[in-house]
XYZ file of C-alpha atoms in Angstrom:
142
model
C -9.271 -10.978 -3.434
C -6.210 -12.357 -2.989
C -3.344 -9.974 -2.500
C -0.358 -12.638 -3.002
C 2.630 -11.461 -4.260
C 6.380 -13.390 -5.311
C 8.814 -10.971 -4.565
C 8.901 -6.873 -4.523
C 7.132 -5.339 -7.316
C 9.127 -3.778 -9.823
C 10.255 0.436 -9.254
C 8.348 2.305 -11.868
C 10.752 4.755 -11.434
C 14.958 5.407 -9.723
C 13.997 3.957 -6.267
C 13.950 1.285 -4.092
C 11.004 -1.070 -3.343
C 12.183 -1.317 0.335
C 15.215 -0.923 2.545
C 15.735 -2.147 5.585
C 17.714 -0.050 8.281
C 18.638 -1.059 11.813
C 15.616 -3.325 12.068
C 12.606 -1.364 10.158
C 11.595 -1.954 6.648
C 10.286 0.979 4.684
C 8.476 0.384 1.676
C 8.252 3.041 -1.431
C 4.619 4.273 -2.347
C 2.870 1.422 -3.724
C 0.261 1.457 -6.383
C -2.533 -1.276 -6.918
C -0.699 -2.882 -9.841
C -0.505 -6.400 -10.986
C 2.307 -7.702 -12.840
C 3.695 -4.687 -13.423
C 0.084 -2.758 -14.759
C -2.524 -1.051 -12.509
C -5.247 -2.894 -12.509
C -7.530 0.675 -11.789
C -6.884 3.971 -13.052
C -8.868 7.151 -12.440
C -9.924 10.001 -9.502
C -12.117 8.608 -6.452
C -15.204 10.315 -6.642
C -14.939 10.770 -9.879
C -14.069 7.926 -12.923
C -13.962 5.527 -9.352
C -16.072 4.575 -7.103
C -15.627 4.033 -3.333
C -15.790 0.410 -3.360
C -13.381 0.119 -6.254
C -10.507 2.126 -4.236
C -11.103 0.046 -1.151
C -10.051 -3.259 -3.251
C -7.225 -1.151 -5.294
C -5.758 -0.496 -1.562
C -5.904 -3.975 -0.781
C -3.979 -4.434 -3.488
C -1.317 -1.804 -2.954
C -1.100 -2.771 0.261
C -0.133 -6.295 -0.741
C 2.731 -4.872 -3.319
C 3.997 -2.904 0.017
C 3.879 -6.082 1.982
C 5.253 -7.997 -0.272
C 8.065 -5.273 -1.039
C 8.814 -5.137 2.536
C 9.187 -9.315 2.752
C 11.568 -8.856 -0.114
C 14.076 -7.127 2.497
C 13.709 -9.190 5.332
C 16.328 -11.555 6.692
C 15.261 -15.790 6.282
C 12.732 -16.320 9.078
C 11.804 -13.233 10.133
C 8.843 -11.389 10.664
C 7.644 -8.567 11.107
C 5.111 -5.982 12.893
C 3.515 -3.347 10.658
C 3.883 0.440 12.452
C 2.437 2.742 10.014
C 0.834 2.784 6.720
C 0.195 6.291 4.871
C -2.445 5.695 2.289
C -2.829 8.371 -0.218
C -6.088 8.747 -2.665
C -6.263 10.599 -5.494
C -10.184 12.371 -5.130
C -12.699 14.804 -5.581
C -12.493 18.173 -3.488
C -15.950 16.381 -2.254
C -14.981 13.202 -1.367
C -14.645 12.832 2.030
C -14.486 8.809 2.863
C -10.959 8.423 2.596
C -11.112 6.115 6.140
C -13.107 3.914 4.333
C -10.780 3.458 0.902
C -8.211 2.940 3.769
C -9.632 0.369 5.701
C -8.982 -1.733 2.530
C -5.036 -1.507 2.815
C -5.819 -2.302 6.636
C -7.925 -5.673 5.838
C -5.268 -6.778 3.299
C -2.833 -6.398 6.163
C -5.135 -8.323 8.934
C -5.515 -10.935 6.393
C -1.727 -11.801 5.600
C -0.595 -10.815 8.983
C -2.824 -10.830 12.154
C -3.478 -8.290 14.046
C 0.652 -7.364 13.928
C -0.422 -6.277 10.787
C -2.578 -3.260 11.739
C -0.476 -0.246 11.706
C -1.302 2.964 12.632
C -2.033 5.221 9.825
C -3.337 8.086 8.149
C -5.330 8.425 5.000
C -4.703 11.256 2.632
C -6.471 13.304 -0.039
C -4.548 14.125 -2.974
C -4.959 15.641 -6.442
C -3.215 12.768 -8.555
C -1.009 10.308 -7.958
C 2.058 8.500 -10.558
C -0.083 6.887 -13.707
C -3.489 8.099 -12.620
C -3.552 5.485 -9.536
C -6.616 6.213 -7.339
C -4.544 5.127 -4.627
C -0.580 4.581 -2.971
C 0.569 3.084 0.325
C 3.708 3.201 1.886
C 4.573 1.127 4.800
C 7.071 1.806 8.099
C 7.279 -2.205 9.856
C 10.135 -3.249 12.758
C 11.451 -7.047 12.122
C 10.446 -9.359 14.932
């Protein structure tokens, strides 16, 4: 799946898609939404299933990507340093890693290996519009 994007998705709310401050981009929480619509909706563990939450972080991961490119200066590039990737789940579900690693692999693919952050993966009872999952990204220009 491709996880393309032209430009920072639009806010769904009074924010910013990304800012960049003395040489690191932060990205906003980023859902897996397409043109403006999530293209999953539902609890992990629940109404969605593993496999479906790792390709719906691939996605968000490619709106925060693509939100962070938006800020850059012409010809830059840039190193990914952290990625927080929260997933809306059951008390019982307990493979968040794995939901993760899809953000991660979207990442690897656009960017190499300066596009593995470190990160952390985070259980949560809902997230905006019923998303199963949101990832924010911390990257340094280079």
């Amino acid at each position: 799946m491709s996880t393309e994007q032209t430009g920072a998705p639009a806010p769904q709310g009074d924010y910013r898609p990304a800012l960049l401050h003395d040489g690191v981009v932060y990205t906003a929480g980023m859902t897996p939404r397409r043109d403006g619509e999530l293209v999953v909706r539902g609890v992990v563990g629940h109404t969605v299933a593993g496999e479906q939450a790792y390709a719906a972080a691939g996605i968000a991961a490619g709106n925060a990507l693509a939100a962070a490119r938006s800020v850059l200066p012409d010809d830059a590039g840039m190193r990914c340093l952290r990625m927080t990737v929260y997933i809306a789940c059951t008390a019982s579900f307990h493979d968040l890693s794995a939901v993760a690693d899809g953000a991660s692999a979207a990442l690897r693919a656009e960017l190499g290996e300066s596009g593995v952050p470190v990160r952390a993966a985070i259980g949560v009872q809902s997230l905006p519009s019923g998303a199963p999952v949101e990832v924010d990204l911390i990257a340094a220009v280079v």
